GROMACS .gro file of N, CA and C in nm:
model
  525
    1MET      N    1   0.181   1.603   1.547
    1MET     CA    2   0.239   1.496   1.626
    1MET      C    3   0.376   1.464   1.568
    2ALA      N    4   0.478   1.465   1.649
    2ALA     CA    5   0.614   1.436   1.604
    2ALA      C    6   0.632   1.287   1.582
    3ASN      N    7   0.716   1.254   1.484
    3ASN     CA    8   0.746   1.113   1.460
    3ASN      C    9   0.827   1.058   1.575
    4LYS      N   10   0.788   0.942   1.622
    4LYS     CA   11   0.861   0.876   1.728
    4LYS      C   12   0.988   0.817   1.667
    5PRO      N   13   1.104   0.834   1.731
    5PRO     CA   14   1.227   0.776   1.674
    5PRO      C   15   1.216   0.624   1.669
    6PHE      N   16   1.273   0.567   1.564
    6PHE     CA   17   1.264   0.423   1.545
    6PHE      C   18   1.362   0.353   1.637
    7SER      N   19   1.313   0.250   1.701
    7SER     CA   20   1.402   0.164   1.779
    7SER      C   21   1.383   0.023   1.725
    8ARG      N   22   1.475  -0.064   1.751
    8ARG     CA   23   1.467  -0.200   1.699
    8ARG      C   24   1.336  -0.266   1.742
    9TYR      N   25   1.291  -0.356   1.657
    9TYR     CA   26   1.169  -0.430   1.688
    9TYR      C   27   1.195  -0.525   1.805
   10SER      N   28   1.100  -0.532   1.896
   10SER     CA   29   1.110  -0.636   1.997
   10SER      C   30   1.056  -0.763   1.933
   11VAL      N   31   1.123  -0.874   1.959
   11VAL     CA   32   1.087  -1.000   1.895
   11VAL      C   33   1.078  -1.109   2.000
   12CYS      N   34   0.998  -1.211   1.969
   12CYS     CA   35   0.988  -1.326   2.059
   12CYS      C   36   1.077  -1.438   2.005
   13GLU      N   37   1.112  -1.529   2.093
   13GLU     CA   38   1.203  -1.637   2.055
   13GLU      C   39   1.149  -1.726   1.943
   14PRO      N   40   1.021  -1.766   1.945
   14PRO     CA   41   0.971  -1.850   1.834
   14PRO      C   42   0.988  -1.782   1.697
   15TYR      N   43   0.966  -1.650   1.693
   15TYR     CA   44   0.985  -1.576   1.569
   15TYR      C   45   1.130  -1.584   1.522
   16LEU      N   46   1.222  -1.556   1.612
   16LEU     CA   47   1.364  -1.559   1.574
   16LEU      C   48   1.407  -1.697   1.527
   17LEU      N   49   1.362  -1.801   1.596
   17LEU     CA   50   1.399  -1.937   1.558
   17LEU      C   51   1.343  -1.975   1.421
   18THR      N   52   1.218  -1.939   1.396
   18THR     CA   53   1.156  -1.970   1.267
   18THR      C   54   1.225  -1.892   1.155
   19ARG      N   55   1.257  -1.767   1.181
   19ARG     CA   56   1.322  -1.684   1.080
   19ARG      C   57   1.459  -1.739   1.043
   20ILE      N   58   1.540  -1.773   1.141
   20ILE     CA   59   1.674  -1.824   1.111
   20ILE      C   60   1.666  -1.961   1.043
   21LYS      N   61   1.570  -2.042   1.084
   21LYS     CA   62   1.551  -2.173   1.019
   21LYS      C   63   1.515  -2.152   0.871
   22SER      N   64   1.431  -2.054   0.843
   22SER     CA   65   1.392  -2.024   0.705
   22SER      C   66   1.511  -1.975   0.624
   23LEU      N   67   1.597  -1.895   0.685
   23LEU     CA   68   1.713  -1.841   0.615
   23LEU      C   69   1.821  -1.946   0.589
   24ARG      N   70   1.819  -2.053   0.664
   24ARG     CA   71   1.923  -2.156   0.650
   24ARG      C   72   1.869  -2.287   0.593
   25MET      N   73   1.746  -2.288   0.547
   25MET     CA   74   1.684  -2.410   0.497
   25MET      C   75   1.748  -2.455   0.365
   26PRO      N   76   1.800  -2.578   0.362
   26PRO     CA   77   1.857  -2.628   0.237
   26PRO      C   78   1.746  -2.669   0.140
   27PRO      N   79   1.775  -2.669   0.010
   27PRO     CA   80   1.671  -2.702  -0.088
   27PRO      C   81   1.614  -2.842  -0.073
   28ALA      N   82   1.692  -2.936  -0.023
   28ALA     CA   83   1.644  -3.074  -0.007
   28ALA      C   84   1.525  -3.082   0.088
   29VAL      N   85   1.520  -2.994   0.188
   29VAL     CA   86   1.409  -2.994   0.284
   29VAL      C   87   1.278  -2.961   0.214
   30ILE      N   88   1.286  -2.878   0.112
   30ILE     CA   89   1.168  -2.838   0.036
   30ILE      C   90   1.134  -2.942  -0.071
   31GLY      N   91   1.229  -3.030  -0.098
   31GLY     CA   92   1.209  -3.129  -0.203
   31GLY      C   93   1.247  -3.077  -0.340
   32ILE      N   94   1.340  -2.983  -0.343
   32ILE     CA   95   1.382  -2.919  -0.468
   32ILE      C   96   1.522  -2.965  -0.505
   33LYS      N   97   1.541  -2.999  -0.631
   33LYS     CA   98   1.674  -3.028  -0.682
   33LYS      C   99   1.711  -2.911  -0.773
   34LEU      N  100   1.816  -2.839  -0.734
   34LEU     CA  101   1.855  -2.720  -0.809
   34LEU      C  102   1.931  -2.758  -0.934
   35THR      N  103   1.905  -2.685  -1.041
   35THR     CA  104   1.970  -2.712  -1.169
   35THR      C  105   2.066  -2.601  -1.209
   36ASP      N  106   2.070  -2.493  -1.131
   36ASP     CA  107   2.149  -2.376  -1.169
   36ASP      C  108   2.193  -2.304  -1.041
   37ASP      N  109   2.314  -2.248  -1.041
   37ASP     CA  110   2.365  -2.175  -0.925
   37ASP      C  111   2.283  -2.050  -0.894
   38LYS      N  112   2.214  -1.995  -0.993
   38LYS     CA  113   2.137  -1.873  -0.972
   38LYS      C  114   1.988  -1.898  -0.949
   39GLN      N  115   1.950  -2.025  -0.941
   39GLN     CA  116   1.810  -2.059  -0.916
   39GLN      C  117   1.775  -2.023  -0.772
   40VAL      N  118   1.672  -1.943  -0.755
   40VAL     CA  119   1.625  -1.903  -0.622
   40VAL      C  120   1.519  -2.003  -0.578
   41TYR      N  121   1.546  -2.070  -0.466
   41TYR     CA  122   1.453  -2.173  -0.420
   41TYR      C  123   1.373  -2.128  -0.298
   42SER      N  124   1.412  -2.017  -0.239
   42SER     CA  125   1.342  -1.968  -0.122
   42SER      C  126   1.371  -1.819  -0.107
   43ALA      N  127   1.275  -1.748  -0.049
   43ALA     CA  128   1.294  -1.606  -0.021
   43ALA      C  129   1.240  -1.576   0.118
   44VAL      N  130   1.312  -1.492   0.189
   44VAL     CA  131   1.269  -1.445   0.320
   44VAL      C  132   1.272  -1.292   0.312
   45VAL      N  133   1.156  -1.230   0.330
   45VAL     CA  134   1.143  -1.086   0.316
   45VAL      C  135   1.092  -1.027   0.447
   46ASP      N  136   1.174  -0.943   0.508
   46ASP     CA  137   1.134  -0.874   0.632
   46ASP      C  138   1.065  -0.744   0.593
   47ILE      N  139   0.939  -0.729   0.635
   47ILE     CA  140   0.858  -0.615   0.595
   47ILE      C  141   0.806  -0.543   0.720
   48PRO      N  142   0.860  -0.424   0.751
   48PRO     CA  143   0.803  -0.346   0.861
   48PRO      C  144   0.658  -0.311   0.829
   49MET      N  145   0.569  -0.334   0.925
   49MET     CA  146   0.427  -0.311   0.905
   49MET      C  147   0.372  -0.208   1.003
   50GLY      N  148   0.458  -0.146   1.075
   50GLY     CA  149   0.420  -0.046   1.173
   50GLY      C  150   0.534  -0.028   1.271
   51PRO      N  151   0.520   0.065   1.364
   51PRO     CA  152   0.632   0.092   1.456
   51PRO      C  153   0.665  -0.026   1.548
   52ASP      N  154   0.568  -0.114   1.570
   52ASP     CA  155   0.592  -0.227   1.660
   52ASP      C  156   0.569  -0.362   1.594
   53LEU      N  157   0.538  -0.363   1.464
   53LEU     CA  158   0.505  -0.488   1.398
   53LEU      C  159   0.595  -0.512   1.276
   54LEU      N  160   0.663  -0.625   1.279
   54LEU     CA  161   0.750  -0.668   1.170
   54LEU      C  162   0.698  -0.802   1.119
   55GLY      N  163   0.672  -0.809   0.990
   55GLY     CA  164   0.629  -0.935   0.928
   55GLY      C  165   0.742  -0.991   0.845
   56THR      N  166   0.757  -1.121   0.848
   56THR     CA  167   0.857  -1.188   0.765
   56THR      C  168   0.785  -1.286   0.674
   57LEU      N  169   0.788  -1.253   0.545
   57LEU     CA  170   0.728  -1.336   0.442
   57LEU      C  171   0.829  -1.443   0.402
   58VAL      N  172   0.786  -1.569   0.404
   58VAL     CA  173   0.871  -1.680   0.363
   58VAL      C  174   0.802  -1.749   0.246
   59CYS      N  175   0.872  -1.752   0.131
   59CYS     CA  176   0.820  -1.817   0.011
   59CYS      C  177   0.914  -1.931  -0.028
   60LEU      N  178   0.857  -2.047  -0.051
   60LEU     CA  179   0.935  -2.165  -0.087
   60LEU      C  180   0.899  -2.211  -0.228
   61ALA      N  181   0.995  -2.271  -0.297
   61ALA     CA  182   0.976  -2.312  -0.436
   61ALA      C  183   0.865  -2.415  -0.453
   62ASN      N  184   0.826  -2.482  -0.347
   62ASN     CA  185   0.715  -2.578  -0.357
   62ASN      C  186   0.578  -2.508  -0.350
   63GLY      N  187   0.580  -2.374  -0.343
   63GLY     CA  188   0.456  -2.296  -0.341
   63GLY      C  189   0.410  -2.256  -0.203
   64ALA      N  190   0.477  -2.303  -0.099
   64ALA     CA  191   0.438  -2.267   0.038
   64ALA      C  192   0.468  -2.120   0.065
   65VAL      N  193   0.373  -2.055   0.129
   65VAL     CA  194   0.386  -1.915   0.167
   65VAL      C  195   0.344  -1.903   0.313
   66ASN      N  196   0.431  -1.847   0.395
   66ASN     CA  197   0.401  -1.825   0.535
   66ASN      C  198   0.446  -1.686   0.573
   67ILE      N  199   0.377  -1.627   0.670
   67ILE     CA  200   0.419  -1.498   0.725
   67ILE      C  201   0.430  -1.515   0.876
   68TYR      N  202   0.544  -1.474   0.928
   68TYR     CA  203   0.571  -1.481   1.071
   68TYR      C  204   0.588  -1.339   1.122
   69PHE      N  205   0.533  -1.313   1.241
   69PHE     CA  206   0.538  -1.179   1.298
   69PHE      C  207   0.624  -1.178   1.423
   70ASN      N  208   0.689  -1.064   1.447
   70ASN     CA  209   0.780  -1.050   1.561
   70ASN      C  210   0.711  -1.075   1.695
   71ASN      N  211   0.577  -1.063   1.700
   71ASN     CA  212   0.504  -1.085   1.825
   71ASN      C  213   0.460  -1.231   1.844
   72GLY      N  214   0.498  -1.318   1.747
   72GLY     CA  215   0.465  -1.459   1.757
   72GLY      C  216   0.346  -1.503   1.674
   73ALA      N  217   0.271  -1.409   1.620
   73ALA     CA  218   0.157  -1.445   1.535
   73ALA      C  219   0.207  -1.504   1.403
   74THR      N  220   0.124  -1.583   1.339
   74THR     CA  221   0.162  -1.645   1.211
   74THR      C  222   0.044  -1.650   1.116
   75ILE      N  223   0.076  -1.653   0.988
   75ILE     CA  224  -0.021  -1.684   0.883
   75ILE      C  225   0.044  -1.798   0.805
   76THR      N  226  -0.014  -1.917   0.815
   76THR     CA  227   0.045  -2.034   0.750
   76THR      C  228  -0.063  -2.118   0.684
   77GLY      N  229  -0.022  -2.199   0.588
   77GLY     CA  230  -0.110  -2.298   0.528
   77GLY      C  231  -0.206  -2.249   0.422
   78LEU      N  232  -0.206  -2.120   0.392
   78LEU     CA  233  -0.302  -2.068   0.294
   78LEU      C  234  -0.279  -2.123   0.154
   79SER      N  235  -0.153  -2.138   0.114
   79SER     CA  236  -0.125  -2.177  -0.024
   79SER      C  237  -0.172  -2.318  -0.055
   80SER      N  238  -0.188  -2.401   0.047
   80SER     CA  239  -0.239  -2.537   0.022
   80SER      C  240  -0.386  -2.535  -0.018
   81ARG      N  241  -0.459  -2.430   0.019
   81ARG     CA  242  -0.600  -2.417  -0.015
   81ARG      C  243  -0.626  -2.319  -0.129
   82HIS      N  244  -0.524  -2.241  -0.163
   82HIS     CA  245  -0.542  -2.134  -0.262
   82HIS      C  246  -0.434  -2.142  -0.369
   83PRO      N  247  -0.464  -2.208  -0.481
   83PRO     CA  248  -0.365  -2.227  -0.588
   83PRO      C  249  -0.309  -2.095  -0.644
   84ALA      N  250  -0.387  -1.989  -0.645
   84ALA     CA  251  -0.337  -1.861  -0.697
   84ALA      C  252  -0.224  -1.808  -0.609
   85LEU      N  253  -0.232  -1.832  -0.480
   85LEU     CA  254  -0.125  -1.790  -0.390
   85LEU      C  255   0.002  -1.872  -0.415
   86ALA      N  256  -0.013  -2.002  -0.427
   86ALA     CA  257   0.102  -2.087  -0.456
   86ALA      C  258   0.167  -2.047  -0.588
   87GLN      N  259   0.085  -2.015  -0.688
   87GLN     CA  260   0.138  -1.975  -0.819
   87GLN      C  261   0.212  -1.841  -0.810
   88SER      N  262   0.159  -1.746  -0.734
   88SER     CA  263   0.228  -1.617  -0.721
   88SER      C  264   0.362  -1.636  -0.651
   89CYS      N  265   0.369  -1.728  -0.557
   89CYS     CA  266   0.494  -1.760  -0.489
   89CYS      C  267   0.595  -1.818  -0.588
   90ARG      N  268   0.552  -1.915  -0.666
   90ARG     CA  269   0.642  -1.977  -0.765
   90ARG      C  270   0.690  -1.875  -0.868
   91SER      N  271   0.601  -1.787  -0.911
   91SER     CA  272   0.638  -1.682  -1.009
   91SER      C  273   0.742  -1.587  -0.949
   92PHE      N  274   0.720  -1.549  -0.824
   92PHE     CA  275   0.816  -1.463  -0.754
   92PHE      C  276   0.954  -1.527  -0.755
   93LEU      N  277   0.962  -1.652  -0.712
   93LEU     CA  278   1.092  -1.718  -0.703
   93LEU      C  279   1.154  -1.745  -0.839
   94ALA      N  280   1.072  -1.777  -0.938
   94ALA     CA  281   1.124  -1.803  -1.073
   94ALA      C  282   1.184  -1.677  -1.136
   95SER      N  283   1.131  -1.561  -1.099
   95SER     CA  284   1.180  -1.435  -1.156
   95SER      C  285   1.283  -1.364  -1.069
   96ALA      N  286   1.291  -1.402  -0.942
   96ALA     CA  287   1.377  -1.330  -0.847
   96ALA      C  288   1.525  -1.336  -0.884
   97ASN      N  289   1.566  -1.442  -0.954
   97ASN     CA  290   1.708  -1.452  -0.989
   97ASN      C  291   1.755  -1.335  -1.076
   98GLN      N  292   1.663  -1.270  -1.147
   98GLN     CA  293   1.700  -1.153  -1.228
   98GLN      C  294   1.752  -1.038  -1.143
   99SER      N  295   1.714  -1.038  -1.015
   99SER     CA  296   1.756  -0.928  -0.926
   99SER      C  297   1.885  -0.959  -0.851
  100LEU      N  298   1.943  -1.075  -0.870
  100LEU     CA  299   2.067  -1.109  -0.798
  100LEU      C  300   2.179  -1.005  -0.818
  101PRO      N  301   2.190  -0.940  -0.935
  101PRO     CA  302   2.295  -0.838  -0.949
  101PRO      C  303   2.284  -0.720  -0.851
  102VAL      N  304   2.165  -0.694  -0.795
  102VAL     CA  305   2.153  -0.584  -0.698
  102VAL      C  306   2.158  -0.636  -0.554
  103CYS      N  307   2.194  -0.763  -0.539
  103CYS     CA  308   2.205  -0.825  -0.407
  103CYS      C  309   2.353  -0.853  -0.376
  104GLU      N  310   2.380  -0.871  -0.249
  104GLU     CA  311   2.513  -0.910  -0.204
  104GLU      C  312   2.501  -1.040  -0.126
  105ARG      N  313   2.599  -1.126  -0.146
  105ARG     CA  314   2.601  -1.252  -0.071
  105ARG      C  315   2.623  -1.219   0.076
  106THR      N  316   2.553  -1.288   0.165
  106THR     CA  317   2.563  -1.257   0.307
  106THR      C  318   2.546  -1.382   0.392
  107SER      N  319   2.597  -1.374   0.511
  107SER     CA  320   2.572  -1.476   0.613
  107SER      C  321   2.527  -1.407   0.743
  108VAL      N  322   2.500  -1.277   0.734
  108VAL     CA  323   2.453  -1.198   0.847
  108VAL      C  324   2.305  -1.169   0.825
  109PHE      N  325   2.223  -1.207   0.921
  109PHE     CA  326   2.079  -1.200   0.903
  109PHE      C  327   2.014  -1.107   1.005
  110ASP      N  328   2.057  -0.981   1.004
  110ASP     CA  329   2.003  -0.883   1.096
  110ASP      C  330   1.862  -0.843   1.055
  111LEU      N  331   1.794  -0.776   1.146
  111LEU     CA  332   1.658  -0.728   1.122
  111LEU      C  333   1.664  -0.584   1.071
  112PRO      N  334   1.559  -0.538   1.004
  112PRO     CA  335   1.557  -0.399   0.957
  112PRO      C  336   1.584  -0.300   1.071
  113VAL      N  337   1.656  -0.195   1.038
  113VAL     CA  338   1.690  -0.095   1.139
  113VAL      C  339   1.607   0.032   1.125
  114ASN      N  340   1.521   0.036   1.025
  114ASN     CA  341   1.426   0.147   1.017
  114ASN      C  342   1.298   0.098   0.951
  115SER      N  343   1.195   0.174   0.970
  115SER     CA  344   1.062   0.128   0.927
  115SER      C  345   1.039   0.138   0.778
  116SER      N  346   1.135   0.194   0.703
  116SER     CA  347   1.115   0.204   0.558
  116SER      C  348   1.205   0.110   0.480
  117SER      N  349   1.269   0.016   0.547
  117SER     CA  350   1.358  -0.078   0.479
  117SER      C  351   1.302  -0.219   0.483
  118HIS      N  352   1.286  -0.276   0.365
  118HIS     CA  353   1.250  -0.417   0.355
  118HIS      C  354   1.380  -0.493   0.327
  119TYR      N  355   1.406  -0.597   0.403
  119TYR     CA  356   1.524  -0.680   0.381
  119TYR      C  357   1.479  -0.803   0.302
  120VAL      N  358   1.537  -0.820   0.184
  120VAL     CA  359   1.501  -0.931   0.097
  120VAL      C  360   1.619  -1.027   0.090
  121HIS      N  361   1.596  -1.150   0.130
  121HIS     CA  362   1.698  -1.256   0.126
  121HIS      C  363   1.655  -1.361   0.025
  122LEU      N  364   1.743  -1.390  -0.070
  122LEU     CA  365   1.715  -1.489  -0.173
  122LEU      C  366   1.812  -1.605  -0.156
  123MET      N  367   1.760  -1.727  -0.143
  123MET     CA  368   1.844  -1.844  -0.123
  123MET      C  369   1.872  -1.914  -0.256
  124THR      N  370   2.001  -1.940  -0.279
  124THR     CA  371   2.046  -2.011  -0.399
  124THR      C  372   2.143  -2.120  -0.357
  125ARG      N  373   2.184  -2.200  -0.454
  125ARG     CA  374   2.284  -2.304  -0.427
  125ARG      C  375   2.415  -2.243  -0.380
  126LYS      N  376   2.445  -2.122  -0.425
  126LYS     CA  377   2.570  -2.054  -0.389
  126LYS      C  378   2.561  -1.977  -0.257
  127GLY      N  379   2.445  -1.977  -0.194
  127GLY     CA  380   2.429  -1.907  -0.067
  127GLY      C  381   2.312  -1.812  -0.066
  128VAL      N  382   2.310  -1.727   0.037
  128VAL     CA  383   2.201  -1.631   0.057
  128VAL      C  384   2.246  -1.495   0.005
  129TYR      N  385   2.160  -1.433  -0.075
  129TYR     CA  386   2.186  -1.300  -0.129
  129TYR      C  387   2.084  -1.204  -0.071
  130LYS      N  388   2.129  -1.084  -0.036
  130LYS     CA  389   2.042  -0.987   0.031
  130LYS      C  390   2.046  -0.853  -0.041
  131THR      N  391   1.931  -0.789  -0.042
  131THR     CA  392   1.923  -0.650  -0.083
  131THR      C  393   1.825  -0.580   0.010
  132VAL      N  394   1.837  -0.450   0.018
  132VAL     CA  395   1.747  -0.367   0.099
  132VAL      C  396   1.664  -0.284   0.002
  133ILE      N  397   1.533  -0.284   0.024
  133ILE     CA  398   1.443  -0.210  -0.062
  133ILE      C  399   1.365  -0.110   0.022
  134ASN      N  400   1.367   0.015  -0.023
  134ASN     CA  401   1.280   0.117   0.034
  134ASN      C  402   1.164   0.131  -0.064
  135PRO      N  403   1.044   0.089  -0.026
  135PRO     CA  404   0.931   0.092  -0.119
  135PRO      C  405   0.897   0.232  -0.170
  136LEU      N  406   0.934   0.336  -0.093
  136LEU     CA  407   0.903   0.473  -0.134
  136LEU      C  408   0.996   0.526  -0.241
  137THR      N  409   1.116   0.467  -0.252
  137THR     CA  410   1.215   0.519  -0.348
  137THR      C  411   1.256   0.419  -0.455
  138ALA      N  412   1.212   0.295  -0.444
  138ALA     CA  413   1.257   0.190  -0.538
  138ALA      C  414   1.226   0.226  -0.683
  139ALA      N  415   1.111   0.280  -0.709
  139ALA     CA  416   1.072   0.311  -0.848
  139ALA      C  417   1.157   0.424  -0.907
  140ALA      N  418   1.216   0.508  -0.822
  140ALA     CA  419   1.296   0.621  -0.871
  140ALA      C  420   1.442   0.584  -0.897
  141GLU      N  421   1.482   0.464  -0.857
  141GLU     CA  422   1.621   0.424  -0.879
  141GLU      C  423   1.646   0.402  -1.028
  142ALA      N  424   1.769   0.432  -1.071
  142ALA     CA  425   1.806   0.413  -1.212
  142ALA      C  426   1.795   0.266  -1.251
  143ASP      N  427   1.844   0.178  -1.165
  143ASP     CA  428   1.832   0.034  -1.188
  143ASP      C  429   1.697  -0.009  -1.132
  144LYS      N  430   1.611  -0.060  -1.214
  144LYS     CA  431   1.473  -0.093  -1.174
  144LYS      C  432   1.459  -0.230  -1.110
  145MET      N  433   1.569  -0.299  -1.083
  145MET     CA  434   1.559  -0.436  -1.030
  145MET      C  435   1.499  -0.441  -0.890
  146ARG      N  436   1.527  -0.344  -0.805
  146ARG     CA  437   1.465  -0.345  -0.672
  146ARG      C  438   1.314  -0.322  -0.683
  147ALA      N  439   1.275  -0.232  -0.773
  147ALA     CA  440   1.131  -0.208  -0.795
  147ALA      C  441   1.065  -0.335  -0.849
  148PHE      N  442   1.134  -0.406  -0.938
  148PHE     CA  443   1.083  -0.531  -0.992
  148PHE      C  444   1.065  -0.634  -0.880
  149LEU      N  445   1.165  -0.647  -0.796
  149LEU     CA  446   1.160  -0.741  -0.684
  149LEU      C  447   1.047  -0.704  -0.588
  150LEU      N  448   1.034  -0.577  -0.558
  150LEU     CA  449   0.925  -0.527  -0.472
  150LEU      C  450   0.790  -0.565  -0.533
  151HIS      N  451   0.775  -0.544  -0.661
  151HIS     CA  452   0.650  -0.579  -0.729
  151HIS      C  453   0.620  -0.729  -0.715
  152LEU      N  454   0.722  -0.813  -0.729
  152LEU     CA  455   0.703  -0.957  -0.721
  152LEU      C  456   0.651  -1.001  -0.584
  153TYR      N  457   0.714  -0.952  -0.476
  153TYR     CA  458   0.667  -0.999  -0.345
  153TYR      C  459   0.541  -0.926  -0.300
  154GLN      N  460   0.514  -0.809  -0.354
  154GLN     CA  461   0.385  -0.745  -0.324
  154GLN      C  462   0.270  -0.823  -0.386
  155LYS      N  463   0.294  -0.884  -0.503
  155LYS     CA  464   0.191  -0.970  -0.563
  155LYS      C  465   0.160  -1.088  -0.471
  156VAL      N  466   0.263  -1.144  -0.409
  156VAL     CA  467   0.241  -1.254  -0.314
  156VAL      C  468   0.160  -1.204  -0.194
  157MET      N  469   0.199  -1.089  -0.141
  157MET     CA  470   0.125  -1.034  -0.026
  157MET      C  471  -0.021  -1.005  -0.062
  158ASN      N  472  -0.046  -0.956  -0.182
  158ASN     CA  473  -0.185  -0.933  -0.225
  158ASN      C  474  -0.262  -1.063  -0.234
  159GLU      N  475  -0.197  -1.169  -0.281
  159GLU     CA  476  -0.264  -1.299  -0.287
  159GLU      C  477  -0.292  -1.355  -0.147
  160VAL      N  478  -0.204  -1.325  -0.050
  160VAL     CA  479  -0.230  -1.364   0.089
  160VAL      C  480  -0.359  -1.296   0.136
  161LYS      N  481  -0.372  -1.166   0.110
  161LYS     CA  482  -0.493  -1.093   0.149
  161LYS      C  483  -0.617  -1.151   0.081
  162ASN      N  484  -0.605  -1.181  -0.049
  162ASN     CA  485  -0.718  -1.240  -0.122
  162ASN      C  486  -0.756  -1.375  -0.062
  163ALA      N  487  -0.658  -1.457  -0.030
  163ALA     CA  488  -0.685  -1.589   0.027
  163ALA      C  489  -0.754  -1.576   0.163
  164GLN      N  490  -0.707  -1.482   0.245
  164GLN     CA  491  -0.771  -1.460   0.375
  164GLN      C  492  -0.916  -1.415   0.357
  165ALA      N  493  -0.940  -1.329   0.261
  165ALA     CA  494  -1.076  -1.280   0.236
  165ALA      C  495  -1.166  -1.395   0.190
  166ARG      N  496  -1.114  -1.481   0.102
  166ARG     CA  497  -1.193  -1.596   0.056
  166ARG      C  498  -1.223  -1.691   0.172
  167ASP      N  499  -1.124  -1.713   0.258
  167ASP     CA  500  -1.147  -1.800   0.375
  167ASP      C  501  -1.254  -1.742   0.467
  168ARG      N  502  -1.249  -1.610   0.490
  168ARG     CA  503  -1.350  -1.545   0.575
  168ARG      C  504  -1.489  -1.557   0.512
  169ALA      N  505  -1.497  -1.537   0.380
  169ALA     CA  506  -1.627  -1.546   0.311
  169ALA      C  507  -1.679  -1.689   0.318
  170ASN      N  508  -1.592  -1.787   0.298
  170ASN     CA  509  -1.635  -1.927   0.307
  170ASN      C  510  -1.682  -1.962   0.448
  171ALA      N  511  -1.614  -1.909   0.549
  171ALA     CA  512  -1.655  -1.934   0.687
  171ALA      C  513  -1.792  -1.873   0.715
  172GLU      N  514  -1.816  -1.752   0.663
  172GLU     CA  515  -1.945  -1.686   0.682
  172GLU      C  516  -2.056  -1.763   0.611
  173ASN      N  517  -2.026  -1.810   0.490
  173ASN     CA  518  -2.127  -1.883   0.412
  173ASN      C  519  -2.160  -2.019   0.471
  174SER      N  520  -2.070  -2.076   0.548
  174SER     CA  521  -2.096  -2.208   0.603
  174SER      C  522  -2.169  -2.202   0.738
  175LYS      N  523  -2.195  -2.080   0.787
  175LYS     CA  524  -2.267  -2.066   0.915
  175LYS      C  525  -2.415  -2.087   0.896
   0.00000   0.00000   0.00000
């Protein structure tokens, strides 16, 4: 079977509005007072999940973790019930500033143009910094910062899966 050529993701309006709001959210909205220009208070990571599915992971310094999908689906509110998820989010953001040297400051918030590119946006007092990560090649790069960043947000995604599994088990047990 031949690979189908990649075309841009189709997106719904609620997804686009939520994504841009997340990319432009000031730290005061989260209740964070920044102490350093390189402090990362929020991250928005666009993760292709298939030829027609794009997920956008949003991590906030207050521990909130949400995932928004291009088709309008959402995963929200898990970190309020699952402290391990909130902690993985905070760890990601606390360490993400180490990767700022492999990022570029941007005000353009386009969507991934191929299925192997993750767009990582890190919000700081000085603005939004972006890098592109290919999960298949990040570990082979001479500079390991993209691989480090990939590892950090993959830990958050794993905690999302764990939280969902715990919620399903609790729902089954309460029947």
